[in-house]
mmCIF file with all atom_site columns, C-alpha atoms in Angstrom:
data_model
loop_
_atom_site.group_PDB
_atom_site.id
_atom_site.type_symbol
_atom_site.label_atom_id
_atom_site.label_alt_id
_atom_site.label_comp_id
_atom_site.label_asym_id
_atom_site.label_entity_id
_atom_site.label_seq_id
_atom_site.pdbx_PDB_ins_code
_atom_site.Cartn_x
_atom_site.Cartn_y
_atom_site.Cartn_z
_atom_site.occupancy
_atom_site.B_iso_or_equiv
_atom_site.pdbx_formal_charge
_atom_site.auth_seq_id
_atom_site.auth_comp_id
_atom_site.auth_asym_id
_atom_site.auth_atom_id
_atom_site.pdbx_PDB_model_num
ATOM 1   C CA . PHE A 1 1   ? -31.060 37.950 16.039 1.00 0.00 ? 1   PHE A CA 1
ATOM 2   C CA . LEU A 1 2   ? -33.125 37.516 13.086 1.00 0.00 ? 2   LEU A CA 1
ATOM 3   C CA . ASP A 1 3   ? -34.768 33.879 14.922 1.00 0.00 ? 3   ASP A CA 1
ATOM 4   C CA . ASP A 1 4   ? -36.020 36.332 17.482 1.00 0.00 ? 4   ASP A CA 1
ATOM 5   C CA . PHE A 1 5   ? -37.099 39.133 15.193 1.00 0.00 ? 5   PHE A CA 1
ATOM 6   C CA . ASN A 1 6   ? -38.991 36.558 13.074 1.00 0.00 ? 6   ASN A CA 1
ATOM 7   C CA . ARG A 1 7   ? -40.803 35.159 16.326 1.00 0.00 ? 7   ARG A CA 1
ATOM 8   C CA . ARG A 1 8   ? -41.672 38.365 17.848 1.00 0.00 ? 8   ARG A CA 1
ATOM 9   C CA . ARG A 1 9   ? -43.009 39.953 14.728 1.00 0.00 ? 9   ARG A CA 1
ATOM 10  C CA . ARG A 1 10  ? -44.372 36.872 13.544 1.00 0.00 ? 10  ARG A CA 1
ATOM 11  C CA . ALA A 1 11  ? -42.253 37.409 10.185 1.00 0.00 ? 11  ALA A CA 1
ATOM 12  C CA . ASN A 1 12  ? -40.527 35.028 8.156  1.00 0.00 ? 12  ASN A CA 1
ATOM 13  C CA . LEU A 1 13  ? -37.750 36.913 6.895  1.00 0.00 ? 13  LEU A CA 1
ATOM 14  C CA . THR A 1 14  ? -35.050 34.814 5.467  1.00 0.00 ? 14  THR A CA 1
ATOM 15  C CA . PRO A 1 15  ? -31.126 35.517 5.446  1.00 0.00 ? 15  PRO A CA 1
ATOM 16  C CA . ILE A 1 16  ? -29.534 36.336 1.865  1.00 0.00 ? 16  ILE A CA 1
ATOM 17  C CA . ALA A 1 17  ? -26.038 37.344 2.366  1.00 0.00 ? 17  ALA A CA 1
ATOM 18  C CA . PRO A 1 18  ? -23.610 38.363 5.139  1.00 0.00 ? 18  PRO A CA 1
ATOM 19  C CA . VAL A 1 19  ? -22.856 42.072 4.572  1.00 0.00 ? 19  VAL A CA 1
ATOM 20  C CA . HIS A 1 20  ? -21.000 42.902 7.803  1.00 0.00 ? 20  HIS A CA 1
ATOM 21  C CA . ILE A 1 21  ? -19.555 42.205 11.267 1.00 0.00 ? 21  ILE A CA 1
ATOM 22  C CA . GLU A 1 22  ? -19.990 45.184 13.573 1.00 0.00 ? 22  GLU A CA 1
ATOM 23  C CA . PRO A 1 23  ? -16.984 45.499 15.835 1.00 0.00 ? 23  PRO A CA 1
ATOM 24  C CA . PHE A 1 24  ? -18.091 45.228 19.420 1.00 0.00 ? 24  PHE A CA 1
ATOM 25  C CA . GLY A 1 25  ? -15.763 46.143 22.477 1.00 0.00 ? 25  GLY A CA 1
ATOM 26  C CA . LEU A 1 26  ? -15.316 46.907 26.200 1.00 0.00 ? 26  LEU A CA 1
ATOM 27  C CA . TYR A 1 27  ? -14.391 50.807 26.692 1.00 0.00 ? 27  TYR A CA 1
ATOM 28  C CA . ALA A 1 28  ? -13.663 52.569 29.891 1.00 0.00 ? 28  ALA A CA 1
ATOM 29  C CA . ARG A 1 29  ? -12.614 55.724 30.381 1.00 0.00 ? 29  ARG A CA 1
ATOM 30  C CA . GLN A 1 30  ? -10.672 55.747 33.433 1.00 0.00 ? 30  GLN A CA 1
ATOM 31  C CA . ILE A 1 31  ? -9.261  52.074 33.110 1.00 0.00 ? 31  ILE A CA 1
ATOM 32  C CA . ASP A 1 32  ? -6.556  51.204 30.875 1.00 0.00 ? 32  ASP A CA 1
ATOM 33  C CA . CYS A 1 33  ? -6.411  47.359 30.701 1.00 0.00 ? 33  CYS A CA 1
ATOM 34  C CA . LEU A 1 34  ? -8.250  44.349 31.319 1.00 0.00 ? 34  LEU A CA 1
ATOM 35  C CA . ASP A 1 35  ? -6.309  43.709 34.310 1.00 0.00 ? 35  ASP A CA 1
ATOM 36  C CA . ALA A 1 36  ? -7.322  47.295 35.612 1.00 0.00 ? 36  ALA A CA 1
ATOM 37  C CA . ILE A 1 37  ? -10.873 46.344 35.857 1.00 0.00 ? 37  ILE A CA 1
ATOM 38  C CA . PRO A 1 38  ? -11.541 46.379 39.565 1.00 0.00 ? 38  PRO A CA 1
ATOM 39  C CA . ASP A 1 39  ? -13.512 44.090 41.606 1.00 0.00 ? 39  ASP A CA 1
ATOM 40  C CA . TYR A 1 40  ? -17.465 45.392 41.953 1.00 0.00 ? 40  TYR A CA 1
ATOM 41  C CA . ALA A 1 41  ? -16.917 47.238 38.453 1.00 0.00 ? 41  ALA A CA 1
ATOM 42  C CA . GLU A 1 42  ? -19.964 48.137 37.109 1.00 0.00 ? 42  GLU A CA 1
ATOM 43  C CA . ILE A 1 43  ? -20.666 47.135 33.367 1.00 0.00 ? 43  ILE A CA 1
ATOM 44  C CA . ALA A 1 44  ? -23.090 48.298 30.860 1.00 0.00 ? 44  ALA A CA 1
ATOM 45  C CA . LEU A 1 45  ? -24.343 45.475 28.297 1.00 0.00 ? 45  LEU A CA 1
ATOM 46  C CA . PRO A 1 46  ? -26.512 45.997 25.519 1.00 0.00 ? 46  PRO A CA 1
ATOM 47  C CA . SER A 1 47  ? -30.352 44.988 26.266 1.00 0.00 ? 47  SER A CA 1
ATOM 48  C CA . ASP A 1 48  ? -31.045 42.969 23.435 1.00 0.00 ? 48  ASP A CA 1
ATOM 49  C CA . PRO A 1 49  ? -31.159 39.367 23.703 1.00 0.00 ? 49  PRO A CA 1
ATOM 50  C CA . VAL A 1 50  ? -28.389 38.616 20.954 1.00 0.00 ? 50  VAL A CA 1
ATOM 51  C CA . ASN A 1 51  ? -26.119 41.205 22.240 1.00 0.00 ? 51  ASN A CA 1
ATOM 52  C CA . VAL A 1 52  ? -26.549 40.581 26.077 1.00 0.00 ? 52  VAL A CA 1
ATOM 53  C CA . THR A 1 53  ? -25.606 36.802 24.976 1.00 0.00 ? 53  THR A CA 1
ATOM 54  C CA . ARG A 1 54  ? -22.564 38.121 22.785 1.00 0.00 ? 54  ARG A CA 1
ATOM 55  C CA . SER A 1 55  ? -21.792 40.452 25.725 1.00 0.00 ? 55  SER A CA 1
ATOM 56  C CA . LEU A 1 56  ? -21.609 37.474 28.371 1.00 0.00 ? 56  LEU A CA 1
ATOM 57  C CA . ALA A 1 57  ? -19.749 35.427 26.071 1.00 0.00 ? 57  ALA A CA 1
ATOM 58  C CA . MET A 1 58  ? -16.897 37.963 25.327 1.00 0.00 ? 58  MET A CA 1
ATOM 59  C CA . LEU A 1 59  ? -16.914 38.448 29.219 1.00 0.00 ? 59  LEU A CA 1
ATOM 60  C CA . ASP A 1 60  ? -16.456 34.657 30.196 1.00 0.00 ? 60  ASP A CA 1
ATOM 61  C CA . ASP A 1 61  ? -13.836 34.439 27.248 1.00 0.00 ? 61  ASP A CA 1
ATOM 62  C CA . LEU A 1 62  ? -11.708 36.749 28.875 1.00 0.00 ? 62  LEU A CA 1
ATOM 63  C CA . GLY A 1 63  ? -12.110 35.097 32.487 1.00 0.00 ? 63  GLY A CA 1
ATOM 64  C CA . LEU A 1 64  ? -14.086 37.870 34.375 1.00 0.00 ? 64  LEU A CA 1
ATOM 65  C CA . ILE A 1 65  ? -17.056 35.673 34.794 1.00 0.00 ? 65  ILE A CA 1
ATOM 66  C CA . GLU A 1 66  ? -18.254 31.937 34.029 1.00 0.00 ? 66  GLU A CA 1
ATOM 67  C CA . CYS A 1 67  ? -21.259 32.165 31.821 1.00 0.00 ? 67  CYS A CA 1
ATOM 68  C CA . PRO A 1 68  ? -20.585 29.390 28.936 1.00 0.00 ? 68  PRO A CA 1
ATOM 69  C CA . VAL A 1 69  ? -23.080 30.107 26.114 1.00 0.00 ? 69  VAL A CA 1
ATOM 70  C CA . PRO A 1 70  ? -23.783 27.089 23.864 1.00 0.00 ? 70  PRO A CA 1
ATOM 71  C CA . LEU A 1 71  ? -24.065 27.760 20.368 1.00 0.00 ? 71  LEU A CA 1
ATOM 72  C CA . ASP A 1 72  ? -26.876 29.012 18.918 1.00 0.00 ? 72  ASP A CA 1
ATOM 73  C CA . ALA A 1 73  ? -28.186 29.953 22.778 1.00 0.00 ? 73  ALA A CA 1
ATOM 74  C CA . VAL A 1 74  ? -29.351 32.985 24.028 1.00 0.00 ? 74  VAL A CA 1
ATOM 75  C CA . ALA A 1 75  ? -27.926 33.896 27.647 1.00 0.00 ? 75  ALA A CA 1
ATOM 76  C CA . THR A 1 76  ? -29.068 36.278 30.217 1.00 0.00 ? 76  THR A CA 1
ATOM 77  C CA . ILE A 1 77  ? -27.598 37.758 33.123 1.00 0.00 ? 77  ILE A CA 1
ATOM 78  C CA . ALA A 1 78  ? -29.288 34.949 35.131 1.00 0.00 ? 78  ALA A CA 1
ATOM 79  C CA . ASP A 1 79  ? -27.122 32.566 33.600 1.00 0.00 ? 79  ASP A CA 1
ATOM 80  C CA . VAL A 1 80  ? -24.000 33.693 34.820 1.00 0.00 ? 80  VAL A CA 1
ATOM 81  C CA . ARG A 1 81  ? -22.445 30.457 37.067 1.00 0.00 ? 81  ARG A CA 1
ATOM 82  C CA . SER A 1 82  ? -19.926 32.445 38.565 1.00 0.00 ? 82  SER A CA 1
ATOM 83  C CA . ASN A 1 83  ? -18.948 36.312 39.254 1.00 0.00 ? 83  ASN A CA 1
ATOM 84  C CA . PRO A 1 84  ? -15.531 35.874 41.138 1.00 0.00 ? 84  PRO A CA 1
ATOM 85  C CA . TYR A 1 85  ? -14.920 39.880 40.889 1.00 0.00 ? 85  TYR A CA 1
ATOM 86  C CA . GLY A 1 86  ? -18.783 40.633 41.845 1.00 0.00 ? 86  GLY A CA 1
ATOM 87  C CA . LEU A 1 87  ? -19.123 42.563 38.849 1.00 0.00 ? 87  LEU A CA 1
ATOM 88  C CA . VAL A 1 88  ? -22.183 44.423 38.583 1.00 0.00 ? 88  VAL A CA 1
ATOM 89  C CA . LEU A 1 89  ? -23.679 43.526 35.063 1.00 0.00 ? 89  LEU A CA 1
ATOM 90  C CA . LYS A 1 90  ? -26.597 45.787 34.018 1.00 0.00 ? 90  LYS A CA 1
ATOM 91  C CA . GLU A 1 91  ? -28.524 45.936 30.733 1.00 0.00 ? 91  GLU A CA 1
ATOM 92  C CA . VAL A 1 92  ? -28.733 49.448 28.699 1.00 0.00 ? 92  VAL A CA 1
ATOM 93  C CA . SER A 1 93  ? -30.540 49.640 25.514 1.00 0.00 ? 93  SER A CA 1
ATOM 94  C CA . SER A 1 94  ? -28.399 49.777 22.765 1.00 0.00 ? 94  SER A CA 1
ATOM 95  C CA . ASP A 1 95  ? -29.108 53.453 21.862 1.00 0.00 ? 95  ASP A CA 1
ATOM 96  C CA . LEU A 1 96  ? -28.213 54.375 25.009 1.00 0.00 ? 96  LEU A CA 1
ATOM 97  C CA . LEU A 1 97  ? -24.994 52.872 25.519 1.00 0.00 ? 97  LEU A CA 1
ATOM 98  C CA . ALA A 1 98  ? -22.583 55.445 24.152 1.00 0.00 ? 98  ALA A CA 1
ATOM 99  C CA . ALA A 1 99  ? -24.305 58.188 26.351 1.00 0.00 ? 99  ALA A CA 1
ATOM 100 C CA . SER A 1 100 ? -24.193 56.091 29.536 1.00 0.00 ? 100 SER A CA 1
ATOM 101 C CA . ARG A 1 101 ? -20.382 55.885 29.373 1.00 0.00 ? 101 ARG A CA 1
ATOM 102 C CA . ASP A 1 102 ? -19.853 58.226 32.106 1.00 0.00 ? 102 ASP A CA 1
ATOM 103 C CA . ASP A 1 103 ? -22.525 56.283 34.121 1.00 0.00 ? 103 ASP A CA 1
ATOM 104 C CA . PHE A 1 104 ? -20.334 52.987 34.148 1.00 0.00 ? 104 PHE A CA 1
ATOM 105 C CA . ASP A 1 105 ? -17.130 51.861 34.847 1.00 0.00 ? 105 ASP A CA 1
ATOM 106 C CA . VAL A 1 106 ? -16.758 50.141 31.468 1.00 0.00 ? 106 VAL A CA 1
ATOM 107 C CA . VAL A 1 107 ? -19.356 50.026 28.891 1.00 0.00 ? 107 VAL A CA 1
ATOM 108 C CA . PHE A 1 108 ? -19.904 47.706 25.549 1.00 0.00 ? 108 PHE A CA 1
ATOM 109 C CA . LEU A 1 109 ? -20.160 49.615 22.320 1.00 0.00 ? 109 LEU A CA 1
ATOM 110 C CA . PHE A 1 110 ? -20.549 48.880 18.718 1.00 0.00 ? 110 PHE A CA 1
ATOM 111 C CA . GLY A 1 111 ? -17.917 50.081 16.749 1.00 0.00 ? 111 GLY A CA 1
ATOM 112 C CA . ASN A 1 112 ? -20.042 52.791 15.154 1.00 0.00 ? 112 ASN A CA 1
ATOM 113 C CA . GLN A 1 113 ? -20.816 54.235 18.590 1.00 0.00 ? 113 GLN A CA 1
ATOM 114 C CA . ALA A 1 114 ? -17.304 54.144 19.482 1.00 0.00 ? 114 ALA A CA 1
ATOM 115 C CA . MET A 1 115 ? -16.169 55.785 16.330 1.00 0.00 ? 115 MET A CA 1
ATOM 116 C CA . GLY A 1 116 ? -19.370 58.392 16.624 1.00 0.00 ? 116 GLY A CA 1
ATOM 117 C CA . LEU A 1 117 ? -17.946 59.658 19.823 1.00 0.00 ? 117 LEU A CA 1
ATOM 118 C CA . GLY A 1 118 ? -14.462 59.833 18.305 1.00 0.00 ? 118 GLY A CA 1
ATOM 119 C CA . ILE A 1 119 ? -12.983 56.617 19.843 1.00 0.00 ? 119 ILE A CA 1
ATOM 120 C CA . ASP A 1 120 ? -10.868 54.748 17.630 1.00 0.00 ? 120 ASP A CA 1
ATOM 121 C CA . THR A 1 121 ? -11.635 50.932 18.129 1.00 0.00 ? 121 THR A CA 1
ATOM 122 C CA . GLY A 1 122 ? -8.257  50.371 18.770 1.00 0.00 ? 122 GLY A CA 1
ATOM 123 C CA . THR A 1 123 ? -8.142  51.708 22.105 1.00 0.00 ? 123 THR A CA 1
ATOM 124 C CA . ALA A 1 124 ? -10.680 49.162 23.277 1.00 0.00 ? 124 ALA A CA 1
ATOM 125 C CA . LEU A 1 125 ? -9.934  47.125 26.149 1.00 0.00 ? 125 LEU A CA 1
ATOM 126 C CA . TYR A 1 126 ? -10.872 44.204 24.145 1.00 0.00 ? 126 TYR A CA 1
ATOM 127 C CA . CYS A 1 127 ? -12.781 44.489 20.734 1.00 0.00 ? 127 CYS A CA 1
ATOM 128 C CA . ASP A 1 128 ? -14.480 41.466 18.852 1.00 0.00 ? 128 ASP A CA 1
ATOM 129 C CA . ARG A 1 129 ? -14.061 42.009 15.091 1.00 0.00 ? 129 ARG A CA 1
ATOM 130 C CA . GLY A 1 130 ? -14.915 39.578 13.480 1.00 0.00 ? 130 GLY A CA 1
ATOM 131 C CA . ASN A 1 131 ? -17.132 36.459 14.902 1.00 0.00 ? 131 ASN A CA 1
ATOM 132 C CA . PRO A 1 132 ? -19.086 35.365 11.650 1.00 0.00 ? 132 PRO A CA 1
ATOM 133 C CA . ALA A 1 133 ? -21.825 34.658 14.507 1.00 0.00 ? 133 ALA A CA 1
ATOM 134 C CA . TYR A 1 134 ? -22.725 37.935 14.691 1.00 0.00 ? 134 TYR A CA 1
ATOM 135 C CA . ALA A 1 135 ? -22.464 39.041 10.963 1.00 0.00 ? 135 ALA A CA 1
ATOM 136 C CA . GLU A 1 136 ? -25.314 41.194 9.737  1.00 0.00 ? 136 GLU A CA 1
ATOM 137 C CA . TYR A 1 137 ? -27.129 40.242 6.861  1.00 0.00 ? 137 TYR A CA 1
ATOM 138 C CA . LEU A 1 138 ? -29.282 41.478 3.888  1.00 0.00 ? 138 LEU A CA 1
ATOM 139 C CA . VAL A 1 139 ? -32.663 39.546 4.641  1.00 0.00 ? 139 VAL A CA 1
ATOM 140 C CA . SER A 1 140 ? -35.422 38.977 2.346  1.00 0.00 ? 140 SER A CA 1
ATOM 141 C CA . ARG A 1 141 ? -39.158 37.626 2.054  1.00 0.00 ? 141 ARG A CA 1
ATOM 142 C CA . PRO A 1 142 ? -38.722 33.786 1.310  1.00 0.00 ? 142 PRO A CA 1
ATOM 143 C CA . ALA A 1 143 ? -40.819 34.791 -2.094 1.00 0.00 ? 143 ALA A CA 1
ATOM 144 C CA . LEU A 1 144 ? -38.363 37.478 -2.810 1.00 0.00 ? 144 LEU A CA 1
ATOM 145 C CA . SER A 1 145 ? -35.105 35.707 -2.124 1.00 0.00 ? 145 SER A CA 1
ATOM 146 C CA . GLU A 1 146 ? -34.320 34.189 -5.249 1.00 0.00 ? 146 GLU A CA 1
ATOM 147 C CA . THR A 1 147 ? -35.133 37.013 -7.851 1.00 0.00 ? 147 THR A CA 1
ATOM 148 C CA . HIS A 1 148 ? -32.557 38.666 -9.861 1.00 0.00 ? 148 HIS A CA 1
ATOM 149 C CA . GLY A 1 149 ? -32.960 42.348 -7.423 1.00 0.00 ? 149 GLY A CA 1
ATOM 150 C CA . ILE A 1 150 ? -32.191 40.476 -4.396 1.00 0.00 ? 150 ILE A CA 1
ATOM 151 C CA . ARG A 1 151 ? -29.306 38.450 -5.867 1.00 0.00 ? 151 ARG A CA 1
ATOM 152 C CA . THR A 1 152 ? -27.657 41.705 -7.251 1.00 0.00 ? 152 THR A CA 1
ATOM 153 C CA . LEU A 1 153 ? -28.128 43.600 -4.043 1.00 0.00 ? 153 LEU A CA 1
ATOM 154 C CA . GLY A 1 154 ? -26.506 40.674 -2.384 1.00 0.00 ? 154 GLY A CA 1
ATOM 155 C CA . GLY A 1 155 ? -23.564 40.373 -4.544 1.00 0.00 ? 155 GLY A CA 1
ATOM 156 C CA . ALA A 1 156 ? -23.274 44.349 -4.488 1.00 0.00 ? 156 ALA A CA 1
ATOM 157 C CA . LEU A 1 157 ? -23.004 44.021 -0.893 1.00 0.00 ? 157 LEU A CA 1
ATOM 158 C CA . GLN A 1 158 ? -20.497 41.585 -0.593 1.00 0.00 ? 158 GLN A CA 1
ATOM 159 C CA . SER A 1 159 ? -18.143 43.459 -3.187 1.00 0.00 ? 159 SER A CA 1
ATOM 160 C CA . GLU A 1 160 ? -14.753 44.429 -2.901 1.00 0.00 ? 160 GLU A CA 1
ATOM 161 C CA . SER A 1 161 ? -15.918 48.144 -3.005 1.00 0.00 ? 161 SER A CA 1
ATOM 162 C CA . THR A 1 162 ? -18.598 48.100 -0.634 1.00 0.00 ? 162 THR A CA 1
ATOM 163 C CA . ARG A 1 163 ? -15.886 46.397 1.657  1.00 0.00 ? 163 ARG A CA 1
ATOM 164 C CA . ASP A 1 164 ? -13.401 48.994 0.951  1.00 0.00 ? 164 ASP A CA 1
ATOM 165 C CA . PHE A 1 165 ? -16.626 51.732 1.933  1.00 0.00 ? 165 PHE A CA 1
ATOM 166 C CA . ILE A 1 166 ? -17.372 49.995 5.142  1.00 0.00 ? 166 ILE A CA 1
ATOM 167 C CA . ASP A 1 167 ? -13.583 49.914 6.373  1.00 0.00 ? 167 ASP A CA 1
ATOM 168 C CA . THR A 1 168 ? -13.571 53.439 5.553  1.00 0.00 ? 168 THR A CA 1
#
């Protein structure tokens, strides 16, 4: 995400410290397990490049599609090699995913979106909770990255009290 942001915005932000890995899962109103996802189910994926890639990699790992994603690569729906269940994959803006739940059989939601809807992330059909490739980082301009203030903030964001706050 940061590489894409830097390229699009002609920025040069640099990662300082990983802070949080947002849980990311598959949610459905009418389906209670992965095996019950019907053929031709409509699945909403977040439309940003990193999370489309994350969604496709997850669907591949679950055996629902074939879309191997090389490390540090960006995938698109066009990269799906095989779709044996005829799943209809549709990209939706991330900020509209939660509101789209009634329009799809299955929706990818971030943990904060699920919790905002009153959904326990433990009820996801599947939830990725700790893939470090998707950590959210404190970032900075390179000229500030080694300053006392940025290093102190990085340390505070990685502290046990911050972890407890995020978990709560």
